[in-house]
Structure formats: structure tokens, C-alpha cells
């Protein structure tokens, strides 16, 4: 029993400690990846909001319907509503760069 105990103390515990240290690095990478995925989710949600707003402001008719509607003569009072809307100038969204989070992508392939 003493030899088994000393083997556990002398061999197994240092191995367990080494593996635990390695796992802390893995956990940190997982935490960073979770934060990255959350940031991407927020960017996508913001982009979806902008698309929905643009579709609401500008209309989301497919181009075929637009062509058909343009060939039909519309009374002038129907056209005024679209021209009276004020359009805000387009501001492109701030996008993230993958290279900022994965610098290895900038390196040349092997």
C-alpha cells in the first residue's frame, strides 16, 4: 500500500497538475471563442435590424413587381407619398475584420 501511495504522490499528482494547467489554457480559448461568437451574433443582429429598417423605409417589392408597377400609369397622388419621405443618408455599418481575431489568417499558406 505504501508503494502505491508513494507512486500516486510522486507520479500521478504531478501528471494531474500538468494536465490541469494545460486544461486552463483550453478553457481560456473556449472563453475567448464564446466571446467571439457572441460578438458575431450581435453584429449579425444589428445588420438584420438595418436590413429590416431599409426594407421598411424603401419597400421590399421584388424587382419583377416593381417593373410591372412602373409600366402601369399611377395617379399622381399615389406617387407623392414615396417622394415626400425623407431619406437619411446611407451610413455603412462598422464591420469587424476576421484577421483582427485570427491573426494566423494573414500568414502565407504552407
PDB file of N, CA and C in Angstrom:
ATOM      1  N   UNK A   1       0.827  -1.188   0.000  1.00  0.00           N
ATOM      2  CA  UNK A   1       0.000   0.000   0.000  1.00  0.00           C
ATOM      3  C   UNK A   1       0.873   1.254   0.000  1.00  0.00           C
ATOM      4  N   UNK A   2       1.969   1.211   0.756  1.00  0.00           N
ATOM      5  CA  UNK A   2       2.850   2.376   0.803  1.00  0.00           C
ATOM      6  C   UNK A   2       3.460   2.663  -0.553  1.00  0.00           C
ATOM      7  N   UNK A   3       3.819   1.626  -1.279  1.00  0.00           N
ATOM      8  CA  UNK A   3       4.411   1.860  -2.601  1.00  0.00           C
ATOM      9  C   UNK A   3       3.381   2.453  -3.555  1.00  0.00           C
ATOM     10  N   UNK A   4       2.128   2.008  -3.446  1.00  0.00           N
ATOM     11  CA  UNK A   4       1.066   2.581  -4.277  1.00  0.00           C
ATOM     12  C   UNK A   4       0.834   4.043  -3.923  1.00  0.00           C
ATOM     13  N   UNK A   5       0.827   4.352  -2.645  1.00  0.00           N
ATOM     14  CA  UNK A   5       0.631   5.737  -2.207  1.00  0.00           C
ATOM     15  C   UNK A   5       1.769   6.625  -2.669  1.00  0.00           C
ATOM     16  N   UNK A   6       2.974   6.139  -2.535  1.00  0.00           N
ATOM     17  CA  UNK A   6       4.113   6.954  -2.968  1.00  0.00           C
ATOM     18  C   UNK A   6       4.132   7.108  -4.478  1.00  0.00           C
ATOM     19  N   UNK A   7       3.678   6.081  -5.196  1.00  0.00           N
ATOM     20  CA  UNK A   7       3.601   6.201  -6.659  1.00  0.00           C
ATOM     21  C   UNK A   7       2.578   7.268  -7.039  1.00  0.00           C
ATOM     22  N   UNK A   8       1.436   7.286  -6.369  1.00  0.00           N
ATOM     23  CA  UNK A   8       0.410   8.291  -6.633  1.00  0.00           C
ATOM     24  C   UNK A   8       0.959   9.676  -6.338  1.00  0.00           C
ATOM     25  N   UNK A   9       1.633   9.819  -5.204  1.00  0.00           N
ATOM     26  CA  UNK A   9       2.164  11.128  -4.818  1.00  0.00           C
ATOM     27  C   UNK A   9       3.285  11.565  -5.747  1.00  0.00           C
ATOM     28  N   UNK A  10       4.154  10.670  -6.103  1.00  0.00           N
ATOM     29  CA  UNK A  10       5.339  11.036  -6.888  1.00  0.00           C
ATOM     30  C   UNK A  10       5.086  11.122  -8.388  1.00  0.00           C
ATOM     31  N   UNK A  11       4.142  10.338  -8.907  1.00  0.00           N
ATOM     32  CA  UNK A  11       3.944  10.296 -10.360  1.00  0.00           C
ATOM     33  C   UNK A  11       2.588  10.868 -10.797  1.00  0.00           C
ATOM     34  N   UNK A  12       1.538  10.361 -10.216  1.00  0.00           N
ATOM     35  CA  UNK A  12       0.200  10.713 -10.704  1.00  0.00           C
ATOM     36  C   UNK A  12      -0.175  12.161 -10.408  1.00  0.00           C
ATOM     37  N   UNK A  13       0.109  12.638  -9.222  1.00  0.00           N
ATOM     38  CA  UNK A  13      -0.271  14.011  -8.869  1.00  0.00           C
ATOM     39  C   UNK A  13       0.434  15.027  -9.762  1.00  0.00           C
ATOM     40  N   UNK A  14       1.739  14.911 -10.021  1.00  0.00           N
ATOM     41  CA  UNK A  14       2.362  15.862 -10.957  1.00  0.00           C
ATOM     42  C   UNK A  14       1.768  15.788 -12.366  1.00  0.00           C
ATOM     43  N   UNK A  15       1.411  14.580 -12.812  1.00  0.00           N
ATOM     44  CA  UNK A  15       0.782  14.439 -14.131  1.00  0.00           C
ATOM     45  C   UNK A  15      -0.582  15.122 -14.146  1.00  0.00           C
ATOM     46  N   UNK A  16      -1.341  14.929 -13.078  1.00  0.00           N
ATOM     47  CA  UNK A  16      -2.663  15.561 -12.979  1.00  0.00           C
ATOM     48  C   UNK A  16      -2.513  17.079 -12.956  1.00  0.00           C
ATOM     49  N   UNK A  17      -1.531  17.575 -12.221  1.00  0.00           N
ATOM     50  CA  UNK A  17      -1.292  19.017 -12.152  1.00  0.00           C
ATOM     51  C   UNK A  17      -0.923  19.571 -13.530  1.00  0.00           C
ATOM     52  N   UNK A  18      -0.064  18.854 -14.262  1.00  0.00           N
ATOM     53  CA  UNK A  18       0.330  19.285 -15.608  1.00  0.00           C
ATOM     54  C   UNK A  18      -0.886  19.332 -16.532  1.00  0.00           C
ATOM     55  N   UNK A  19      -1.709  18.294 -16.473  1.00  0.00           N
ATOM     56  CA  UNK A  19      -2.915  18.265 -17.317  1.00  0.00           C
ATOM     57  C   UNK A  19      -3.887  19.378 -16.924  1.00  0.00           C
ATOM     58  N   UNK A  20      -4.005  19.652 -15.634  1.00  0.00           N
ATOM     59  CA  UNK A  20      -4.898  20.729 -15.184  1.00  0.00           C
ATOM     60  C   UNK A  20      -4.416  22.076 -15.704  1.00  0.00           C
ATOM     61  N   UNK A  21      -3.102  22.276 -15.718  1.00  0.00           N
ATOM     62  CA  UNK A  21      -2.538  23.520 -16.257  1.00  0.00           C
ATOM     63  C   UNK A  21      -2.830  23.635 -17.749  1.00  0.00           C
ATOM     64  N   UNK A  22      -2.677  22.537 -18.476  1.00  0.00           N
ATOM     65  CA  UNK A  22      -2.990  22.537 -19.913  1.00  0.00           C
ATOM     66  C   UNK A  22      -4.472  22.835 -20.134  1.00  0.00           C
ATOM     67  N   UNK A  23      -5.327  22.275 -19.291  1.00  0.00           N
ATOM     68  CA  UNK A  23      -6.767  22.477 -19.452  1.00  0.00           C
ATOM     69  C   UNK A  23      -7.156  23.931 -19.204  1.00  0.00           C
ATOM     70  N   UNK A  24      -6.454  24.623 -18.306  1.00  0.00           N
ATOM     71  CA  UNK A  24      -6.756  26.043 -18.085  1.00  0.00           C
ATOM     72  C   UNK A  24      -6.567  26.833 -19.369  1.00  0.00           C
ATOM     73  N   UNK A  25      -5.544  26.488 -20.133  1.00  0.00           N
ATOM     74  CA  UNK A  25      -5.318  27.168 -21.415  1.00  0.00           C
ATOM     75  C   UNK A  25      -6.445  26.852 -22.395  1.00  0.00           C
ATOM     76  N   UNK A  26      -6.899  25.602 -22.389  1.00  0.00           N
ATOM     77  CA  UNK A  26      -8.019  25.219 -23.259  1.00  0.00           C
ATOM     78  C   UNK A  26      -9.281  25.971 -22.844  1.00  0.00           C
ATOM     79  N   UNK A  27      -9.530  26.069 -21.541  1.00  0.00           N
ATOM     80  CA  UNK A  27     -10.709  26.792 -21.053  1.00  0.00           C
ATOM     81  C   UNK A  27     -10.659  28.264 -21.458  1.00  0.00           C
ATOM     82  N   UNK A  28      -9.473  28.843 -21.407  1.00  0.00           N
ATOM     83  CA  UNK A  28      -9.338  30.250 -21.809  1.00  0.00           C
ATOM     84  C   UNK A  28      -9.656  30.413 -23.296  1.00  0.00           C
ATOM     85  N   UNK A  29      -9.191  29.471 -24.117  1.00  0.00           N
ATOM     86  CA  UNK A  29      -9.501  29.528 -25.552  1.00  0.00           C
ATOM     87  C   UNK A  29     -11.001  29.392 -25.784  1.00  0.00           C
ATOM     88  N   UNK A  30     -11.643  28.513 -25.027  1.00  0.00           N
ATOM     89  CA  UNK A  30     -13.093  28.335 -25.155  1.00  0.00           C
ATOM     90  C   UNK A  30     -13.819  29.617 -24.757  1.00  0.00           C
ATOM     91  N   UNK A  31     -13.383  30.247 -23.669  1.00  0.00           N
ATOM     92  CA  UNK A  31     -13.996  31.514 -23.244  1.00  0.00           C
ATOM     93  C   UNK A  31     -13.839  32.586 -24.314  1.00  0.00           C
ATOM     94  N   UNK A  32     -12.651  32.665 -24.916  1.00  0.00           N
ATOM     95  CA  UNK A  32     -12.417  33.644 -25.986  1.00  0.00           C
ATOM     96  C   UNK A  32     -13.298  33.351 -27.194  1.00  0.00           C
ATOM     97  N   UNK A  33     -13.445  32.075 -27.529  1.00  0.00           N
ATOM     98  CA  UNK A  33     -14.293  31.702 -28.660  1.00  0.00           C
ATOM     99  C   UNK A  33     -15.751  32.040 -28.378  1.00  0.00           C
ATOM    100  N   UNK A  34     -16.207  31.798 -27.157  1.00  0.00           N
ATOM    101  CA  UNK A  34     -17.583  32.162 -26.791  1.00  0.00           C
ATOM    102  C   UNK A  34     -17.802  33.665 -26.910  1.00  0.00           C
ATOM    103  N   UNK A  35     -16.836  34.450 -26.466  1.00  0.00           N
ATOM    104  CA  UNK A  35     -16.954  35.911 -26.579  1.00  0.00           C
ATOM    105  C   UNK A  35     -16.988  36.329 -28.046  1.00  0.00           C
ATOM    106  N   UNK A  36     -16.183  35.686 -28.879  1.00  0.00           N
ATOM    107  CA  UNK A  36     -16.152  35.987 -30.312  1.00  0.00           C
ATOM    108  C   UNK A  36     -17.495  35.655 -30.958  1.00  0.00           C
ATOM    109  N   UNK A  37     -18.040  34.488 -30.636  1.00  0.00           N
ATOM    110  CA  UNK A  37     -19.336  34.082 -31.202  1.00  0.00           C
ATOM    111  C   UNK A  37     -20.432  35.047 -30.759  1.00  0.00           C
ATOM    112  N   UNK A  38     -20.385  35.494 -29.510  1.00  0.00           N
ATOM    113  CA  UNK A  38     -21.375  36.465 -29.026  1.00  0.00           C
ATOM    114  C   UNK A  38     -21.249  37.780 -29.784  1.00  0.00           C
ATOM    115  N   UNK A  39     -20.020  38.235 -30.015  1.00  0.00           N
ATOM    116  CA  UNK A  39     -19.795  39.480 -30.746  1.00  0.00           C
ATOM    117  C   UNK A  39     -20.321  39.353 -32.183  1.00  0.00           C
ATOM    118  N   UNK A  40     -20.069  38.216 -32.821  1.00  0.00           N
ATOM    119  CA  UNK A  40     -20.571  37.984 -34.181  1.00  0.00           C
ATOM    120  C   UNK A  40     -22.099  37.988 -34.172  1.00  0.00           C
ATOM    121  N   UNK A  41     -22.697  37.345 -33.178  1.00  0.00           N
ATOM    122  CA  UNK A  41     -24.156  37.337 -33.067  1.00  0.00           C
ATOM    123  C   UNK A  41     -24.725  38.741 -32.952  1.00  0.00           C
ATOM    124  N   UNK A  42     -24.063  39.588 -32.163  1.00  0.00           N
ATOM    125  CA  UNK A  42     -24.514  40.979 -32.030  1.00  0.00           C
ATOM    126  C   UNK A  42     -24.374  41.727 -33.350  1.00  0.00           C
ATOM    127  N   UNK A  43     -23.283  41.484 -34.076  1.00  0.00           N
ATOM    128  CA  UNK A  43     -23.092  42.138 -35.384  1.00  0.00           C
ATOM    129  C   UNK A  43     -24.180  41.703 -36.368  1.00  0.00           C
ATOM    130  N   UNK A  44     -24.472  40.409 -36.390  1.00  0.00           N
ATOM    131  CA  UNK A  44     -25.500  39.899 -37.301  1.00  0.00           C
ATOM    132  C   UNK A  44     -26.866  40.463 -36.925  1.00  0.00           C
ATOM    133  N   UNK A  45     -27.164  40.517 -35.634  1.00  0.00           N
ATOM    134  CA  UNK A  45     -28.456  41.068 -35.197  1.00  0.00           C
ATOM    135  C   UNK A  45     -28.579  42.532 -35.603  1.00  0.00           C
ATOM    136  N   UNK A  46     -27.508  43.294 -35.436  1.00  0.00           N
ATOM    137  CA  UNK A  46     -27.526  44.700 -35.849  1.00  0.00           C
ATOM    138  C   UNK A  46     -27.721  44.850 -37.345  1.00  0.00           C
ATOM    139  N   UNK A  47     -27.068  43.986 -38.114  1.00  0.00           N
ATOM    140  CA  UNK A  47     -27.202  44.033 -39.566  1.00  0.00           C
ATOM    141  C   UNK A  47     -28.630  43.673 -39.977  1.00  0.00           C
ATOM    142  N   UNK A  48     -29.224  42.677 -39.318  1.00  0.00           N
ATOM    143  CA  UNK A  48     -30.606  42.307 -39.617  1.00  0.00           C
ATOM    144  C   UNK A  48     -31.557  43.465 -39.331  1.00  0.00           C
ATOM    145  N   UNK A  49     -31.320  44.178 -38.232  1.00  0.00           N
ATOM    146  CA  UNK A  49     -32.155  45.340 -37.915  1.00  0.00           C
ATOM    147  C   UNK A  49     -32.055  46.395 -39.007  1.00  0.00           C
ATOM    148  N   UNK A  50     -30.848  46.623 -39.497  1.00  0.00           N
ATOM    149  CA  UNK A  50     -30.657  47.617 -40.561  1.00  0.00           C
ATOM    150  C   UNK A  50     -31.351  47.181 -41.851  1.00  0.00           C
ATOM    151  N   UNK A  51     -31.279  45.890 -42.165  1.00  0.00           N
ATOM    152  CA  UNK A  51     -31.943  45.385 -43.376  1.00  0.00           C
ATOM    153  C   UNK A  51     -33.453  45.538 -43.243  1.00  0.00           C
ATOM    154  N   UNK A  52     -33.988  45.181 -42.087  1.00  0.00           N
ATOM    155  CA  UNK A  52     -35.435  45.309 -41.873  1.00  0.00           C
ATOM    156  C   UNK A  52     -35.861  46.767 -41.980  1.00  0.00           C
ATOM    157  N   UNK A  53     -35.079  47.670 -41.388  1.00  0.00           N
ATOM    158  CA  UNK A  53     -35.401  49.098 -41.470  1.00  0.00           C
ATOM    159  C   UNK A  53     -35.342  49.578 -42.914  1.00  0.00           C
ATOM    160  N   UNK A  54     -34.317  49.153 -43.656  1.00  0.00           N
ATOM    161  CA  UNK A  54     -34.195  49.563 -45.057  1.00  0.00           C
ATOM    162  C   UNK A  54     -35.361  49.030 -45.875  1.00  0.00           C
ATOM    163  N   UNK A  55     -35.742  47.787 -45.630  1.00  0.00           N
ATOM    164  CA  UNK A  55     -36.883  47.225 -46.355  1.00  0.00           C
ATOM    165  C   UNK A  55     -38.163  47.971 -46.008  1.00  0.00           C
ATOM    166  N   UNK A  56     -38.302  48.358 -44.753  1.00  0.00           N
ATOM    167  CA  UNK A  56     -39.483  49.115 -44.331  1.00  0.00           C
ATOM    168  C   UNK A  56     -39.487  50.496 -44.967  1.00  0.00           C
ATOM    169  N   UNK A  57     -38.331  51.163 -44.934  1.00  0.00           N
ATOM    170  CA  UNK A  57     -38.240  52.517 -45.479  1.00  0.00           C
ATOM    171  C   UNK A  57     -38.365  52.545 -46.996  1.00  0.00           C
ATOM    172  N   UNK A  58     -37.731  51.605 -47.653  1.00  0.00           N
ATOM    173  CA  UNK A  58     -37.670  51.639 -49.115  1.00  0.00           C
ATOM    174  C   UNK A  58     -38.641  50.681 -49.782  1.00  0.00           C
ATOM    175  N   UNK A  59     -39.224  49.805 -49.031  1.00  0.00           N
ATOM    176  CA  UNK A  59     -40.118  48.815 -49.607  1.00  0.00           C
ATOM    177  C   UNK A  59     -39.329  47.582 -50.004  1.00  0.00           C
ATOM    178  N   UNK A  60     -39.976  46.446 -49.918  1.00  0.00           N
ATOM    179  CA  UNK A  60     -39.283  45.194 -50.201  1.00  0.00           C
ATOM    180  C   UNK A  60     -39.916  44.447 -51.366  1.00  0.00           C
ATOM    181  N   UNK A  61     -40.432  45.189 -52.340  1.00  0.00           N
ATOM    182  CA  UNK A  61     -41.008  44.529 -53.504  1.00  0.00           C
ATOM    183  C   UNK A  61     -39.918  43.850 -54.317  1.00  0.00           C
ATOM    184  N   UNK A  62     -40.181  42.647 -54.799  1.00  0.00           N
ATOM    185  CA  UNK A  62     -39.236  42.042 -55.745  1.00  0.00           C
ATOM    186  C   UNK A  62     -39.176  42.880 -57.026  1.00  0.00           C
ATOM    187  N   UNK A  63     -38.079  42.814 -57.721  1.00  0.00           N
ATOM    188  CA  UNK A  63     -37.874  43.669 -58.897  1.00  0.00           C
ATOM    189  C   UNK A  63     -38.909  43.418 -59.992  1.00  0.00           C
ATOM    190  N   UNK A  64     -39.440  42.199 -60.077  1.00  0.00           N
ATOM    191  CA  UNK A  64     -40.453  41.935 -61.110  1.00  0.00           C
ATOM    192  C   UNK A  64     -41.709  42.751 -60.860  1.00  0.00           C
ATOM    193  N   UNK A  65     -42.116  42.830 -59.603  1.00  0.00           N
ATOM    194  CA  UNK A  65     -43.291  43.631 -59.284  1.00  0.00           C
ATOM    195  C   UNK A  65     -43.039  45.108 -59.549  1.00  0.00           C
ATOM    196  N   UNK A  66     -41.837  45.558 -59.235  1.00  0.00           N
ATOM    197  CA  UNK A  66     -41.517  46.965 -59.480  1.00  0.00           C
ATOM    198  C   UNK A  66     -41.618  47.282 -60.969  1.00  0.00           C
ATOM    199  N   UNK A  67     -41.119  46.390 -61.807  1.00  0.00           N
ATOM    200  CA  UNK A  67     -41.176  46.616 -63.254  1.00  0.00           C
ATOM    201  C   UNK A  67     -42.623  46.681 -63.724  1.00  0.00           C
ATOM    202  N   UNK A  68     -43.445  45.780 -63.216  1.00  0.00           N
ATOM    203  CA  UNK A  68     -44.857  45.763 -63.609  1.00  0.00           C
ATOM    204  C   UNK A  68     -45.544  47.044 -63.148  1.00  0.00           C
ATOM    205  N   UNK A  69     -45.272  47.452 -61.909  1.00  0.00           N
ATOM    206  CA  UNK A  69     -45.909  48.654 -61.380  1.00  0.00           C
ATOM    207  C   UNK A  69     -45.456  49.910 -62.114  1.00  0.00           C
ATOM    208  N   UNK A  70     -44.214  49.943 -62.577  1.00  0.00           N
ATOM    209  CA  UNK A  70     -43.734  51.117 -63.303  1.00  0.00           C
ATOM    210  C   UNK A  70     -44.359  51.221 -64.699  1.00  0.00           C
ATOM    211  N   UNK A  71     -44.760  50.102 -65.259  1.00  0.00           N
ATOM    212  CA  UNK A  71     -45.387  50.159 -66.581  1.00  0.00           C
ATOM    213  C   UNK A  71     -46.832  50.627 -66.495  1.00  0.00           C
ATOM    214  N   UNK A  72     -47.455  50.442 -65.349  1.00  0.00           N
ATOM    215  CA  UNK A  72     -48.835  50.900 -65.156  1.00  0.00           C
ATOM    216  C   UNK A  72     -48.794  52.377 -64.786  1.00  0.00           C
ATOM    217  N   UNK A  73     -49.648  53.168 -65.435  1.00  0.00           N
ATOM    218  CA  UNK A  73     -49.661  54.598 -65.085  1.00  0.00           C
ATOM    219  C   UNK A  73     -50.389  54.771 -63.759  1.00  0.00           C
ATOM    220  N   UNK A  74     -49.714  55.398 -62.814  1.00  0.00           N
ATOM    221  CA  UNK A  74     -50.270  55.611 -61.483  1.00  0.00           C
ATOM    222  C   UNK A  74     -50.794  57.034 -61.393  1.00  0.00           C
ATOM    223  N   UNK A  75     -51.878  57.239 -60.671  1.00  0.00           N
ATOM    224  CA  UNK A  75     -52.334  58.606 -60.420  1.00  0.00           C
ATOM    225  C   UNK A  75     -51.266  59.361 -59.629  1.00  0.00           C
ATOM    226  N   UNK A  76     -51.190  60.648 -59.858  1.00  0.00           N
ATOM    227  CA  UNK A  76     -50.117  61.441 -59.254  1.00  0.00           C
ATOM    228  C   UNK A  76     -50.179  61.463 -57.728  1.00  0.00           C
ATOM    229  N   UNK A  77     -51.367  61.357 -57.145  1.00  0.00           N
ATOM    230  CA  UNK A  77     -51.433  61.412 -55.683  1.00  0.00           C
ATOM    231  C   UNK A  77     -50.794  60.177 -55.037  1.00  0.00           C
ATOM    232  N   UNK A  78     -50.704  59.054 -55.751  1.00  0.00           N
ATOM    233  CA  UNK A  78     -50.055  57.864 -55.198  1.00  0.00           C
ATOM    234  C   UNK A  78     -48.534  58.002 -55.207  1.00  0.00           C
ATOM    235  N   UNK A  79     -47.999  58.725 -56.139  1.00  0.00           N
ATOM    236  CA  UNK A  79     -46.549  58.879 -56.233  1.00  0.00           C
ATOM    237  C   UNK A  79     -46.003  59.870 -55.213  1.00  0.00           C
ATOM    238  N   UNK A  80     -46.825  60.788 -54.741  1.00  0.00           N
ATOM    239  CA  UNK A  80     -46.343  61.820 -53.825  1.00  0.00           C
ATOM    240  C   UNK A  80     -45.875  61.236 -52.495  1.00  0.00           C
ATOM    241  N   UNK A  81     -46.535  60.195 -52.025  1.00  0.00           N
ATOM    242  CA  UNK A  81     -46.180  59.657 -50.711  1.00  0.00           C
ATOM    243  C   UNK A  81     -44.745  59.138 -50.690  1.00  0.00           C
ATOM    244  N   UNK A  82     -44.311  58.525 -51.769  1.00  0.00           N
ATOM    245  CA  UNK A  82     -42.951  57.987 -51.765  1.00  0.00           C
ATOM    246  C   UNK A  82     -41.907  59.087 -51.919  1.00  0.00           C
ATOM    247  N   UNK A  83     -42.237  60.152 -52.666  1.00  0.00           N
ATOM    248  CA  UNK A  83     -41.249  61.213 -52.847  1.00  0.00           C
ATOM    249  C   UNK A  83     -41.188  62.145 -51.646  1.00  0.00           C
ATOM    250  N   UNK A  84     -42.270  62.189 -50.847  1.00  0.00           N
ATOM    251  CA  UNK A  84     -42.267  63.090 -49.704  1.00  0.00           C
ATOM    252  C   UNK A  84     -41.495  62.514 -48.517  1.00  0.00           C
ATOM    253  N   UNK A  85     -41.201  61.212 -48.552  1.00  0.00           N
ATOM    254  CA  UNK A  85     -40.423  60.612 -47.472  1.00  0.00           C
ATOM    255  C   UNK A  85     -39.001  61.136 -47.498  1.00  0.00           C
ATOM    256  N   UNK A  86     -38.512  61.482 -46.351  1.00  0.00           N
ATOM    257  CA  UNK A  86     -37.125  61.921 -46.287  1.00  0.00           C
ATOM    258  C   UNK A  86     -36.239  60.704 -46.107  1.00  0.00           C
ATOM    259  N   UNK A  87     -35.227  60.633 -46.938  1.00  0.00           N
ATOM    260  CA  UNK A  87     -34.296  59.523 -46.823  1.00  0.00           C
ATOM    261  C   UNK A  87     -33.049  60.006 -46.110  1.00  0.00           C
ATOM    262  N   UNK A  88     -32.665  59.261 -45.093  1.00  0.00           N
ATOM    263  CA  UNK A  88     -31.436  59.606 -44.393  1.00  0.00           C
ATOM    264  C   UNK A  88     -30.261  59.117 -45.227  1.00  0.00           C
ATOM    265  N   UNK A  89     -29.156  59.834 -45.192  1.00  0.00           N
ATOM    266  CA  UNK A  89     -28.001  59.391 -45.975  1.00  0.00           C
ATOM    267  C   UNK A  89     -27.506  58.036 -45.471  1.00  0.00           C
ATOM    268  N   UNK A  90     -27.028  57.247 -46.390  1.00  0.00           N
ATOM    269  CA  UNK A  90     -26.560  55.903 -46.055  1.00  0.00           C
ATOM    270  C   UNK A  90     -25.264  55.974 -45.262  1.00  0.00           C
ATOM    271  N   UNK A  91     -25.242  55.278 -44.162  1.00  0.00           N
ATOM    272  CA  UNK A  91     -24.032  55.157 -43.361  1.00  0.00           C
ATOM    273  C   UNK A  91     -23.684  53.675 -43.287  1.00  0.00           C
ATOM    274  N   UNK A  92     -22.566  53.285 -43.871  1.00  0.00           N
ATOM    275  CA  UNK A  92     -22.219  51.859 -43.842  1.00  0.00           C
ATOM    276  C   UNK A  92     -21.961  51.396 -42.409  1.00  0.00           C
ATOM    277  N   UNK A  93     -22.342  50.178 -42.105  1.00  0.00           N
ATOM    278  CA  UNK A  93     -22.130  49.681 -40.742  1.00  0.00           C
ATOM    279  C   UNK A  93     -20.647  49.426 -40.479  1.00  0.00           C
ATOM    280  N   UNK A  94     -20.292  49.487 -39.222  1.00  0.00           N
ATOM    281  CA  UNK A  94     -18.921  49.162 -38.835  1.00  0.00           C
ATOM    282  C   UNK A  94     -18.824  47.640 -38.767  1.00  0.00           C
ATOM    283  N   UNK A  95     -17.951  47.088 -39.569  1.00  0.00           N
ATOM    284  CA  UNK A  95     -17.794  45.639 -39.614  1.00  0.00           C
ATOM    285  C   UNK A  95     -16.500  45.230 -38.935  1.00  0.00           C
ATOM    286  N   UNK A  96     -16.512  44.048 -38.373  1.00  0.00           N
ATOM    287  CA  UNK A  96     -15.290  43.533 -37.770  1.00  0.00           C
ATOM    288  C   UNK A  96     -14.438  42.894 -38.860  1.00  0.00           C
ATOM    289  N   UNK A  97     -13.166  42.758 -38.580  1.00  0.00           N
ATOM    290  CA  UNK A  97     -12.260  42.071 -39.500  1.00  0.00           C
ATOM    291  C   UNK A  97     -11.843  40.764 -38.848  1.00  0.00           C
ATOM    292  N   UNK A  98     -12.048  39.685 -39.551  1.00  0.00           N
ATOM    293  CA  UNK A  98     -11.686  38.380 -39.019  1.00  0.00           C
ATOM    294  C   UNK A  98     -10.209  38.326 -38.669  1.00  0.00           C
ATOM    295  N   UNK A  99      -9.385  39.015 -39.465  1.00  0.00           N
ATOM    296  CA  UNK A  99      -7.937  38.999 -39.238  1.00  0.00           C
ATOM    297  C   UNK A  99      -7.572  39.585 -37.877  1.00  0.00           C
ATOM    298  N   UNK A 100      -8.426  40.475 -37.348  1.00  0.00           N
ATOM    299  CA  UNK A 100      -8.151  41.040 -36.027  1.00  0.00           C
ATOM    300  C   UNK A 100      -8.263  39.984 -34.929  1.00  0.00           C
ATOM    301  N   UNK A 101      -9.066  38.973 -35.177  1.00  0.00           N
ATOM    302  CA  UNK A 101      -9.298  37.940 -34.174  1.00  0.00           C
ATOM    303  C   UNK A 101      -8.536  36.654 -34.461  1.00  0.00           C
ATOM    304  N   UNK A 102      -8.185  36.455 -35.722  1.00  0.00           N
ATOM    305  CA  UNK A 102      -7.426  35.275 -36.124  1.00  0.00           C
ATOM    306  C   UNK A 102      -6.222  35.724 -36.936  1.00  0.00           C
ATOM    307  N   UNK A 103      -5.179  36.216 -36.268  1.00  0.00           N
ATOM    308  CA  UNK A 103      -4.024  36.761 -36.993  1.00  0.00           C
ATOM    309  C   UNK A 103      -3.333  35.732 -37.880  1.00  0.00           C
ATOM    310  N   UNK A 104      -3.507  34.460 -37.604  1.00  0.00           N
ATOM    311  CA  UNK A 104      -2.838  33.441 -38.415  1.00  0.00           C
ATOM    312  C   UNK A 104      -3.373  33.429 -39.844  1.00  0.00           C
ATOM    313  N   UNK A 105      -4.538  34.014 -40.087  1.00  0.00           N
ATOM    314  CA  UNK A 105      -5.089  34.051 -41.444  1.00  0.00           C
ATOM    315  C   UNK A 105      -4.296  34.980 -42.347  1.00  0.00           C
ATOM    316  N   UNK A 106      -3.541  35.910 -41.760  1.00  0.00           N
ATOM    317  CA  UNK A 106      -2.723  36.829 -42.555  1.00  0.00           C
ATOM    318  C   UNK A 106      -1.445  36.176 -43.055  1.00  0.00           C
ATOM    319  N   UNK A 107      -1.076  35.057 -42.449  1.00  0.00           N
ATOM    320  CA  UNK A 107       0.163  34.397 -42.830  1.00  0.00           C
ATOM    321  C   UNK A 107      -0.020  33.657 -44.147  1.00  0.00           C
ATOM    322  N   UNK A 108       1.086  33.502 -44.855  1.00  0.00           N
ATOM    323  CA  UNK A 108       1.048  32.777 -46.126  1.00  0.00           C
ATOM    324  C   UNK A 108       0.821  31.291 -45.850  1.00  0.00           C
ATOM    325  N   UNK A 109       0.075  30.609 -46.735  1.00  0.00           N
ATOM    326  CA  UNK A 109      -0.143  29.170 -46.537  1.00  0.00           C
ATOM    327  C   UNK A 109       1.172  28.407 -46.695  1.00  0.00           C
ATOM    328  N   UNK A 110       1.216  27.253 -46.126  1.00  0.00           N
ATOM    329  CA  UNK A 110       2.438  26.437 -46.163  1.00  0.00           C
ATOM    330  C   UNK A 110       2.721  25.899 -47.529  1.00  0.00           C
TER     331      UNK A 110
END
